[in-house]
Short mmCIF file of C-alpha atoms in Angstrom, two decimals:
data_model
loop_
_atom_site.label_atom_id
_atom_site.label_comp_id
_atom_site.label_asym_id
_atom_site.label_seq_id
_atom_site.Cartn_x
_atom_site.Cartn_y
_atom_site.Cartn_z
CA MET L 25 72.77 -56.61 76.45
CA ALA L 26 73.00 -58.01 72.92
CA SER L 27 70.05 -59.58 71.19
CA LEU L 28 69.95 -63.32 70.72
CA GLU L 29 72.71 -64.89 68.66
CA PRO L 30 71.89 -66.28 65.20
CA SER L 31 72.68 -69.80 66.38
CA ARG L 32 69.56 -69.63 68.56
CA MET L 33 67.31 -68.94 65.58
CA ALA L 34 66.04 -72.14 64.04
CA PRO L 35 63.56 -73.06 61.29
CA VAL L 36 59.95 -73.23 62.47
CA THR L 37 57.19 -75.46 61.15
CA VAL L 38 53.89 -73.60 61.05
CA ARG L 39 50.34 -74.05 59.82
CA ARG L 40 49.49 -72.92 56.30
CA ALA L 41 46.83 -70.31 55.67
CA TRP L 42 43.48 -71.38 54.27
CA ARG L 43 43.44 -74.76 55.97
CA SER L 44 40.31 -76.00 57.71
CA TYR L 45 40.14 -77.33 61.26
CA LEU L 46 40.93 -80.79 59.86
CA GLY L 47 43.77 -79.53 57.64
CA GLU L 48 42.04 -79.52 54.26
CA PHE L 49 42.10 -76.62 51.82
CA ASP L 50 39.17 -74.18 52.18
CA GLY L 51 40.47 -71.01 50.54
CA ASP L 52 39.94 -69.06 47.33
CA THR L 53 40.79 -70.18 43.79
CA GLU L 54 44.32 -68.75 43.83
CA ASP L 55 45.25 -70.74 46.89
CA GLU L 56 43.51 -73.76 45.39
CA ASP L 57 46.22 -73.78 42.70
CA GLU L 58 48.74 -74.16 45.52
CA TYR L 59 46.74 -76.99 47.05
CA VAL L 60 46.52 -78.86 43.73
CA ALA L 61 50.27 -78.40 43.20
CA ASP L 62 50.92 -79.81 46.66
CA VAL L 63 48.79 -82.84 45.92
CA ARG L 64 50.66 -83.49 42.69
CA ALA L 65 54.04 -83.05 44.41
CA ALA L 66 52.98 -85.49 47.14
CA LYS L 67 52.04 -88.07 44.53
CA ARG L 68 55.45 -87.72 42.86
CA GLN L 69 57.26 -88.13 46.17
CA LYS L 70 55.12 -90.99 47.48
CA ALA L 71 57.29 -93.76 46.06
CA ALA L 72 60.58 -92.22 47.21
CA ALA L 73 59.71 -90.72 50.59
CA PRO L 74 57.09 -90.94 53.34
CA ALA L 75 53.96 -88.89 52.85
CA GLN L 76 54.30 -85.29 54.05
CA ARG L 77 51.67 -83.16 55.73
CA ARG L 78 50.20 -80.61 53.35
CA ASP L 79 48.77 -78.37 56.06
CA VAL L 80 52.17 -77.21 57.41
CA VAL L 81 55.23 -75.49 55.97
CA THR L 82 58.73 -74.79 57.31
CA LEU L 83 60.10 -71.24 57.50
CA HIS L 84 63.84 -70.49 57.60
CA PRO L 85 65.29 -67.37 59.24
CA ARG L 86 67.07 -64.86 56.98
CA GLY L 87 70.10 -62.93 58.17
CA SER L 88 71.77 -62.95 61.57
CA ARG L 89 70.14 -60.17 63.61
CA ALA L 90 67.17 -61.14 65.76
CA VAL L 91 64.49 -59.63 67.96
CA THR L 92 62.93 -61.40 70.96
CA VAL L 93 59.18 -60.90 71.30
CA VAL L 94 56.62 -61.90 73.94
CA ALA L 95 53.03 -61.54 72.77
CA THR L 96 49.57 -62.08 74.22
CA ALA L 97 45.98 -60.91 73.70
CA ASP L 98 42.40 -61.50 74.82
CA LEU L 99 43.11 -61.53 78.53
CA HIS L 100 39.58 -60.19 79.14
CA ARG L 101 40.31 -58.89 82.64
CA HIS L 102 42.05 -62.10 83.71
CA HIS L 103 45.46 -60.36 83.74
CA GLU L 104 45.71 -60.55 87.55
CA GLU L 105 44.89 -64.26 87.77
CA GLU L 106 47.54 -66.93 88.24
CA TYR L 107 46.88 -68.71 84.96
CA ILE L 108 50.47 -69.48 83.87
CA GLY L 109 51.36 -72.51 85.94
CA GLY L 110 50.38 -70.78 89.18
CA LEU L 111 51.84 -67.41 88.16
CA SER L 112 50.12 -64.22 87.11
CA LEU L 113 51.32 -62.45 83.97
CA ALA L 114 53.47 -60.04 85.99
CA GLY L 115 54.75 -62.93 88.12
CA TRP L 116 55.72 -64.84 84.97
CA PHE L 117 57.78 -61.91 83.71
CA GLU L 118 59.48 -61.72 87.10
CA SER L 119 60.27 -65.43 87.17
CA ASP L 120 62.94 -67.47 85.41
CA ARG L 121 60.24 -69.07 83.24
CA SER L 122 60.29 -66.01 80.98
CA PRO L 123 63.25 -65.24 78.68
CA ALA L 124 66.16 -63.48 80.36
CA HIS L 125 66.03 -60.78 77.71
CA VAL L 126 62.97 -59.53 75.83
CA ASP L 127 63.08 -56.72 73.27
CA VAL L 128 59.33 -56.15 72.80
CA CYS L 129 56.16 -57.24 74.58
CA LEU L 130 53.03 -57.01 72.40
CA PHE L 131 49.46 -56.82 73.75
CA ALA L 132 47.13 -57.39 70.77
CA GLY L 133 43.81 -56.18 72.11
CA ASP L 134 40.95 -57.23 74.43
CA VAL L 135 43.36 -57.07 77.32
CA GLY L 136 40.68 -56.09 79.85
CA LEU L 137 40.71 -52.30 79.57
CA GLU L 138 36.93 -52.25 79.46
CA THR L 139 34.81 -49.37 80.64
CA GLU L 140 32.59 -49.91 83.65
CA ALA L 141 29.57 -49.88 81.33
CA GLU L 142 30.95 -52.84 79.38
CA SER L 143 30.63 -55.27 82.28
CA THR L 144 28.45 -58.31 81.82
CA SER L 145 26.66 -57.64 85.11
CA ARG L 146 26.91 -55.44 88.17
CA ALA L 147 28.66 -58.30 89.95
CA GLN L 148 31.58 -57.70 87.60
CA THR L 149 31.71 -53.92 87.48
CA ARG L 150 34.92 -52.14 88.28
CA PRO L 151 35.35 -48.35 88.19
CA ASP L 152 37.32 -47.16 85.19
CA GLY L 153 39.99 -45.63 87.41
CA ALA L 154 40.54 -48.93 89.22
CA THR L 155 40.92 -50.75 85.90
CA LEU L 156 43.49 -48.25 84.65
CA ASP L 157 45.36 -48.41 87.96
CA SER L 158 45.51 -52.23 87.86
CA TRP L 159 47.05 -52.12 84.41
CA ARG L 160 49.49 -49.41 85.42
CA ARG L 161 50.66 -51.64 88.29
CA LEU L 162 51.00 -54.62 85.95
CA LEU L 163 52.99 -52.63 83.38
CA GLY L 164 55.22 -51.25 86.15
CA ARG L 165 56.09 -54.75 87.38
CA VAL L 166 56.67 -56.04 83.84
CA LEU L 167 58.97 -53.17 82.91
CA ALA L 168 60.90 -53.49 86.18
CA ALA L 169 61.41 -57.21 85.51
CA LYS L 170 62.77 -56.57 81.98
CA PRO L 171 64.63 -53.24 82.11
CA GLY L 172 65.44 -53.07 78.39
CA MET L 173 62.02 -54.11 77.12
CA HIS L 174 59.47 -51.98 75.25
CA VAL L 175 55.72 -52.61 75.65
CA VAL L 176 53.30 -52.08 72.77
CA LEU L 177 49.62 -51.94 73.70
CA VAL L 178 46.87 -52.11 71.05
CA GLY L 179 43.18 -52.00 71.89
CA GLY L 180 40.49 -54.45 70.83
CA ASN L 181 36.74 -54.47 70.37
CA HIS L 182 36.27 -54.82 74.17
CA ASP L 183 38.80 -52.16 75.23
CA GLY L 184 36.62 -49.09 75.57
CA LEU L 185 39.17 -47.32 77.79
CA LEU L 186 41.56 -47.22 74.82
CA CYS L 187 38.97 -46.07 72.28
CA ARG L 188 39.82 -42.69 70.71
CA ASP L 189 37.07 -42.69 68.09
CA ALA L 190 34.79 -39.67 68.59
CA ASP L 191 32.19 -41.30 66.31
CA CYS L 192 32.30 -44.72 67.99
CA LEU L 193 28.81 -46.22 67.95
CA ALA L 194 29.66 -48.48 70.88
CA CYS L 195 30.82 -45.63 73.10
CA ALA L 196 27.71 -43.63 72.25
CA ARG L 197 25.50 -46.58 73.19
CA LEU L 198 27.44 -47.33 76.35
CA ALA L 199 27.32 -43.71 77.50
CA ARG L 200 23.56 -44.00 77.80
CA HIS L 201 24.03 -46.94 80.19
CA ASP L 202 26.94 -45.55 82.18
CA PRO L 203 26.77 -47.04 85.72
CA ALA L 204 28.65 -44.06 87.15
CA ALA L 205 26.06 -41.66 85.76
CA ALA L 206 23.24 -43.86 87.05
CA ARG L 207 24.70 -43.82 90.57
CA GLN L 208 24.77 -40.04 90.47
CA GLY L 209 21.15 -39.90 89.35
CA GLY L 210 21.92 -38.29 86.00
CA GLU L 211 22.63 -39.15 82.39
CA ALA L 212 26.06 -39.60 80.91
CA PRO L 213 27.39 -36.59 78.99
CA PRO L 214 27.55 -36.73 75.20
CA LEU L 215 30.76 -37.96 73.63
CA HIS L 216 31.77 -34.69 71.97
CA ASP L 217 34.75 -34.61 74.35
CA GLU L 218 35.78 -38.22 73.65
CA GLY L 219 39.23 -37.14 72.46
CA ARG L 220 39.87 -35.21 75.69
CA ALA L 221 38.57 -38.11 77.82
CA ALA L 222 40.77 -40.59 75.95
CA ALA L 223 43.84 -38.43 76.54
CA SER L 224 43.01 -38.23 80.25
CA ARG L 225 42.65 -42.01 80.51
CA LEU L 226 45.95 -42.51 78.71
CA ARG L 227 47.75 -40.14 81.08
CA ARG L 228 46.42 -42.06 84.08
CA LEU L 229 47.45 -45.39 82.54
CA LEU L 230 51.02 -44.25 81.85
CA SER L 231 51.51 -42.14 84.99
CA GLY L 232 54.74 -43.06 86.77
CA LEU L 233 55.89 -45.58 84.14
CA PRO L 234 59.34 -45.28 82.53
CA GLY L 235 59.16 -42.73 79.74
CA GLY L 236 59.40 -43.91 76.17
CA ARG L 237 58.96 -47.62 76.93
CA VAL L 238 55.18 -48.01 76.73
CA HIS L 239 53.57 -47.35 73.34
CA VAL L 240 49.77 -47.30 73.05
CA LEU L 241 49.23 -47.44 69.29
CA CYS L 242 46.12 -46.55 67.31
CA ASP L 243 47.05 -46.61 63.60
CA GLU L 244 50.52 -45.44 64.56
CA ALA L 245 54.12 -46.59 64.42
CA ALA L 246 56.76 -46.75 67.14
CA ASP L 247 60.43 -46.93 66.11
CA LEU L 248 62.49 -48.82 68.70
CA ASP L 249 66.27 -49.00 69.10
CA LEU L 250 67.35 -52.59 69.69
CA PRO L 251 70.45 -53.61 71.68
CA CYS L 252 71.98 -55.03 68.49
CA GLY L 253 72.04 -51.50 67.05
CA ALA L 254 69.16 -51.96 64.61
CA ALA L 255 65.97 -49.89 64.38
CA LEU L 256 62.71 -51.84 64.61
CA ARG L 257 59.36 -50.40 63.57
CA VAL L 258 56.20 -51.62 65.33
CA VAL L 259 52.85 -50.66 63.79
CA GLY L 260 49.63 -51.09 65.76
CA SER L 261 45.95 -50.83 64.80
CA PRO L 262 42.98 -51.75 67.03
CA TRP L 263 40.27 -51.72 64.35
CA THR L 264 38.29 -54.95 64.35
CA SER L 265 36.28 -56.10 61.34
CA TYR L 266 32.77 -57.12 62.39
CA ASP L 267 31.54 -60.15 60.47
CA THR L 268 28.05 -61.53 60.85
CA GLY L 269 26.50 -64.09 58.56
CA GLY L 270 29.40 -63.76 56.16
CA LYS L 271 28.85 -60.01 55.72
CA ALA L 272 32.12 -58.46 56.78
CA HIS L 273 32.94 -54.82 57.43
CA GLN L 274 29.60 -53.71 58.83
CA SER L 275 31.36 -51.35 61.19
CA ILE L 276 33.84 -48.54 60.81
CA SER L 277 34.51 -48.39 64.54
CA HIS L 278 37.16 -50.52 66.18
CA HIS L 279 35.29 -50.67 69.49
CA TRP L 280 32.18 -52.52 68.35
CA ARG L 281 29.53 -54.16 70.45
CA PRO L 282 27.19 -56.83 69.05
CA GLU L 283 23.69 -56.80 70.47
CA GLY L 284 21.26 -59.49 69.34
CA GLY L 285 23.51 -60.30 66.40
CA PHE L 286 23.58 -56.73 65.10
CA LEU L 287 25.86 -53.78 65.59
CA PHE L 288 24.49 -50.56 67.01
CA GLY L 289 23.43 -48.79 63.83
CA GLY L 290 25.18 -51.46 61.78
CA VAL L 291 22.39 -52.05 59.27
CA GLN L 292 21.79 -48.35 58.70
CA LEU L 293 25.51 -47.72 58.54
CA GLN L 294 25.94 -50.41 55.91
CA GLN L 295 23.21 -48.86 53.81
CA ARG L 296 24.77 -45.39 53.97
CA LEU L 297 28.45 -46.21 53.55
CA ASP L 298 30.66 -48.49 51.50
CA CYS L 299 32.33 -50.05 54.55
CA ALA L 300 34.43 -52.46 52.48
CA ALA L 301 36.00 -49.50 50.66
CA TRP L 302 36.56 -47.77 54.01
CA TRP L 303 38.46 -50.80 55.30
CA ARG L 304 40.61 -50.95 52.16
CA ARG L 305 41.58 -47.31 52.60
CA HIS L 306 42.25 -47.84 56.29
CA TRP L 307 44.63 -50.77 55.82
CA CYS L 308 46.30 -48.95 52.93
CA ARG L 309 47.29 -46.21 55.41
CA VAL L 310 48.61 -48.86 57.80
CA GLY L 311 50.53 -50.41 54.89
CA HIS L 312 52.28 -47.10 54.25
CA LEU L 313 53.54 -47.12 57.84
CA LEU L 314 54.91 -50.65 57.36
CA SER L 315 56.57 -49.74 54.05
CA ALA L 316 58.70 -46.92 55.47
CA ARG L 317 62.43 -47.48 55.02
CA GLU L 318 63.66 -44.85 57.47
CA THR L 319 62.67 -43.52 60.87
CA ALA L 320 61.76 -39.87 61.41
CA GLY L 321 65.39 -39.36 62.44
CA GLY L 322 66.75 -40.83 59.21
CA ARG L 323 67.84 -44.23 60.56
CA ARG L 324 67.36 -47.26 58.35
CA ILE L 325 64.56 -49.55 59.54
CA ALA L 326 65.90 -53.11 59.75
CA GLY L 327 62.50 -54.80 60.10
CA SER L 328 58.91 -54.27 61.20
CA LEU L 329 56.22 -55.92 63.32
CA LEU L 330 52.46 -55.51 62.88
CA CYS L 331 50.17 -55.79 65.91
CA THR L 332 46.40 -55.78 65.31
CA HIS L 333 43.44 -57.21 67.15
CA THR L 334 41.71 -58.60 64.09
CA PRO L 335 43.26 -61.44 62.08
CA PRO L 336 43.59 -61.37 58.28
CA ARG L 337 41.04 -63.50 56.51
CA GLY L 338 42.15 -67.08 56.02
CA VAL L 339 44.86 -67.04 58.70
CA LEU L 340 44.06 -68.57 62.11
CA ASP L 341 40.59 -66.98 62.04
CA ILE L 342 38.26 -69.98 62.40
CA VAL L 343 35.35 -69.66 64.84
CA GLY L 344 32.24 -71.76 65.49
CA GLY L 345 28.93 -71.01 63.83
CA GLY L 346 29.31 -72.22 60.26
CA LYS L 347 28.38 -75.42 58.53
CA ASP L 348 29.07 -78.79 60.07
CA ASN L 349 31.88 -80.36 58.05
CA GLY L 350 30.75 -83.90 58.84
CA ALA L 351 33.09 -84.37 61.79
CA GLY L 352 31.09 -82.37 64.31
CA ILE L 353 33.22 -79.26 63.71
CA ARG L 354 31.18 -76.12 63.04
CA SER L 355 33.37 -73.33 61.75
CA ARG L 356 33.54 -70.15 59.72
CA ARG L 357 36.13 -67.43 59.18
CA VAL L 358 35.96 -63.91 60.61
CA GLY L 359 39.27 -62.41 59.51
CA CYS L 360 39.49 -59.15 57.58
CA ALA L 361 39.82 -59.59 53.81
CA ALA L 362 41.04 -56.02 53.29
CA LEU L 363 43.85 -56.57 55.80
CA ARG L 364 44.95 -59.71 53.97
CA GLU L 365 44.93 -57.88 50.63
CA MET L 366 47.12 -55.12 52.06
CA LEU L 367 49.66 -57.59 53.45
CA GLU L 368 49.84 -59.47 50.14
CA GLY L 369 50.73 -56.25 48.30
CA LEU L 370 53.58 -55.06 50.54
CA GLU L 371 57.10 -54.82 49.15
CA ARG L 372 58.49 -54.81 52.69
CA PRO L 373 56.28 -57.23 54.66
CA PRO L 374 56.47 -57.35 58.47
CA VAL L 375 58.59 -60.05 60.08
CA LEU L 376 55.62 -60.82 62.36
CA HIS L 377 51.92 -60.12 62.25
CA CYS L 378 50.57 -60.64 65.77
CA PHE L 379 46.82 -60.62 66.51
CA GLY L 380 44.11 -62.15 68.70
CA HIS L 381 40.29 -61.84 68.68
CA VAL L 382 39.70 -65.50 67.76
CA HIS L 383 39.82 -67.70 70.88
CA ALA L 384 38.92 -71.04 69.31
CA ARG L 385 41.29 -73.86 68.45
CA GLN L 386 42.37 -73.73 64.81
CA SER L 387 43.24 -77.37 64.18
CA GLU L 388 42.47 -80.82 65.50
CA GLY L 389 45.93 -81.35 66.97
CA GLU L 390 46.58 -77.84 68.26
CA PRO L 391 48.52 -77.85 71.57
CA ALA L 392 46.43 -76.42 74.41
CA ALA L 393 49.19 -73.98 75.36
CA GLY L 394 50.08 -72.97 71.79
CA PRO L 395 51.89 -71.41 70.08
CA ARG L 396 49.51 -70.84 67.17
CA LEU L 397 51.64 -69.90 64.16
CA ALA L 398 50.97 -69.79 60.43
CA ALA L 399 52.30 -68.61 57.07
CA SER L 400 50.57 -67.56 53.87
CA LYS L 401 51.86 -68.22 50.39
CA ARG L 402 51.26 -64.66 49.20
CA CYS L 403 52.62 -62.90 52.31
CA ALA L 404 56.26 -63.74 51.74
CA GLY L 405 58.58 -63.25 54.70
CA THR L 406 55.88 -62.93 57.38
CA LEU L 407 55.15 -65.18 60.34
CA PHE L 408 51.56 -64.95 61.64
CA ALA L 409 50.75 -65.52 65.32
CA ASN L 410 47.32 -65.71 66.94
CA VAL L 411 48.24 -65.01 70.57
CA ALA L 412 44.76 -65.00 72.18
CA ALA L 413 45.12 -66.16 75.78
CA GLU L 414 41.45 -66.94 76.39
CA ARG L 415 40.65 -70.41 75.04
CA GLN L 416 36.88 -70.40 75.46
CA LEU L 417 33.92 -68.62 73.90
CA PRO L 418 33.04 -65.10 75.09
CA GLU L 419 29.99 -66.58 76.83
CA ILE L 420 32.30 -68.79 78.88
CA THR L 421 34.37 -65.75 79.82
CA GLY L 422 31.22 -63.93 80.85
CA PHE L 423 30.15 -66.81 83.08
CA ARG L 424 33.54 -67.00 84.78
CA LEU L 425 33.61 -63.28 85.47
CA ALA L 426 30.05 -63.25 86.74
CA ARG L 427 30.59 -66.18 89.10
CA ARG L 428 33.77 -64.68 90.47
CA GLY L 429 31.89 -61.55 91.50
CA GLY L 430 32.88 -57.96 92.13
CA GLY L 431 34.84 -58.52 95.35
CA ALA L 432 37.39 -60.90 93.89
CA LEU L 433 37.58 -58.88 90.69
CA GLY L 434 38.38 -55.69 92.53
CA ALA L 435 41.09 -57.23 94.71
CA GLY L 436 44.56 -55.94 93.99
CA GLY L 437 46.27 -59.31 94.16
CA GLY L 438 45.99 -62.20 91.74
CA ALA L 439 43.50 -64.76 92.94
CA ARG L 440 43.61 -68.26 91.53
CA LEU L 441 40.95 -69.06 88.99
CA ALA L 442 38.28 -71.13 90.76
CA LEU L 443 35.70 -73.02 88.75
CA PRO L 444 32.15 -73.27 90.11
CA ALA L 445 30.72 -76.65 91.03
CA PRO L 446 29.07 -78.36 88.06
CA GLY L 447 25.62 -78.13 89.60
CA ALA L 448 25.93 -74.57 90.86
CA ALA L 449 23.13 -72.20 89.93
CA ALA L 450 23.97 -69.20 87.82
CA GLY L 451 22.01 -66.91 90.10
CA ALA L 452 19.94 -63.87 89.24
CA LEU L 453 22.50 -61.29 88.22
CA PRO L 454 21.28 -57.78 87.34
CA ALA L 455 22.02 -57.43 83.64
CA GLY L 456 24.08 -54.47 82.55
CA VAL L 457 24.95 -53.64 78.97
CA LEU L 458 25.98 -57.08 77.83
CA THR L 459 29.35 -57.58 76.24
CA MET L 460 29.88 -61.26 77.07
CA PRO L 461 26.55 -62.71 78.26
CA PRO L 462 27.07 -65.51 80.80
CA ILE L 463 25.71 -68.96 80.01
CA SER L 464 24.02 -71.33 82.46
CA ALA L 465 26.01 -73.34 85.00
CA ALA L 466 24.89 -76.58 83.33
CA ASP L 467 26.15 -75.47 79.92
CA TYR L 468 29.38 -74.23 81.50
CA ALA L 469 30.04 -77.59 83.16
CA ARG L 470 29.31 -79.38 79.88
CA VAL L 471 31.61 -77.44 77.54
CA VAL L 472 34.43 -76.07 79.67
CA GLU L 473 37.79 -77.83 79.76
CA PRO L 474 39.99 -78.41 82.82
CA GLU L 475 41.12 -75.30 84.69
CA SER L 476 44.72 -75.58 83.53
CA LEU L 477 43.60 -75.24 79.91
CA LEU L 478 41.35 -72.21 80.22
CA MET L 479 44.10 -69.72 79.34
CA ARG L 480 47.12 -69.92 77.05
CA PRO L 481 50.47 -68.59 78.29
CA PRO L 482 52.24 -65.79 76.41
CA THR L 483 53.82 -66.65 73.05
CA VAL L 484 57.62 -66.28 72.98
CA LEU L 485 59.29 -65.80 69.59
CA THR L 486 62.80 -65.17 68.33
CA LEU L 487 62.44 -63.43 64.97
CA PRO L 488 64.97 -62.65 62.23
CA LEU L 489 64.88 -58.93 61.43
CA SER L 490 65.29 -59.72 57.73
CA GLY L 491 62.22 -61.95 57.68
CA TRP L 492 61.66 -65.55 56.73
CA ALA L 493 62.30 -67.71 53.68
CA CYS L 494 60.50 -70.86 52.55
CA ASP L 495 61.66 -73.67 50.28
CA CYS L 496 58.22 -75.24 49.70
CA GLU L 497 58.03 -76.23 46.03
CA SER L 498 54.68 -74.60 45.32
CA TRP L 499 55.69 -71.39 47.16
CA ARG L 500 58.94 -70.68 45.33
CA GLU L 501 57.34 -68.13 43.02
CA PHE L 502 56.79 -65.94 46.09
CA TRP L 503 59.30 -67.23 48.66
CA GLU L 504 63.00 -67.86 48.00
CA LEU L 505 65.85 -69.03 50.23
CA SER L 506 68.69 -66.51 50.40
#
């Protein structure tokens, strides 16, 4: 089946990088030049045309060949729930609500492949094997619904079952609190065999699935043959920059776990190592994968996609916790500066950079269901997409999972998401190793939005393999229309 025709590709209006929740500039000095130029251009045009928004820009597709992508992230073990208009994720793929043809499905981390020790409480625990089996069933249904589709799966900071890092501080800490080991009356084994354990988990996850169509990427590339005859490269990296108090890159482990505001060993690690330099080297290696012009078999690569869990700094990475801007909006940025620097220096930028990690709304008028798209002046040709499905804070997620309890969580089918009564008590839940500590029922009732808005549906995109162009006056030094 051929990919989508060029007539179905249309210009898209997206949010600009380095814009605050209210749309004002809040970036570095280089981007401030762009902002000043925009203000001057708006003043010149004011007499002749209506005022234009300065927080958005329009991208135009280049070329005629396209790739159809479905992307999501931050499902946080809600993948079996019926959160898409009464359908589960697998049910959505099987229904006529999803595109008839999809080339690639991207999962950008925190999908719910957590270890048993990562559960917020014992009421939420699920054996690792059961978690892997639930995802294998989901992937099997998705692939059966879209026979020509490839699936790319990238881990996040809460996906311990996908962690391959033998030096992971989080895995070492979690191993000492392993519920399975506690049930057997012993201690968890050391993580010297983490590589072997990771390979075993991956085999169980992929067992019985169509060969060559599921790609679990950890700083790797997958070259896919599209129906239009072109070769597409997808690069995936799960590493998540840990930012606390404005001090980024405290961790060199993608599977990090904050505890009391600090990373396990984070302070000592920061004193021993130059983590910022480590991150620059890491993203440089990922950049080399994106810059390749040919596949291992010698075929020309027509375009590339980047799938990470962490966002680049300044692009759809606003979270609560910073200064109040006067409008009751508390926000700060948690994106990775080294990732942004790498993307700005690429000669062959990806057509799409898909990520998650940040659940929060990014602008005052953001649609509840998304999509959340952006472009950056110095990343010419790239569309950015924050595809996080979870719309609430991690504490909200923890409360929902805790209230639902182990029985409903372990059920094979997809139960509808049921909110607790506003006055319901949180209950005394035995605390495990906290990953998303639940809040009180009163706080939950105060901050949570209606049930239909708790989760965003998947983001569907039709992308030009040759990338995007932009005719914004202040961007023409970097972006040009072909």
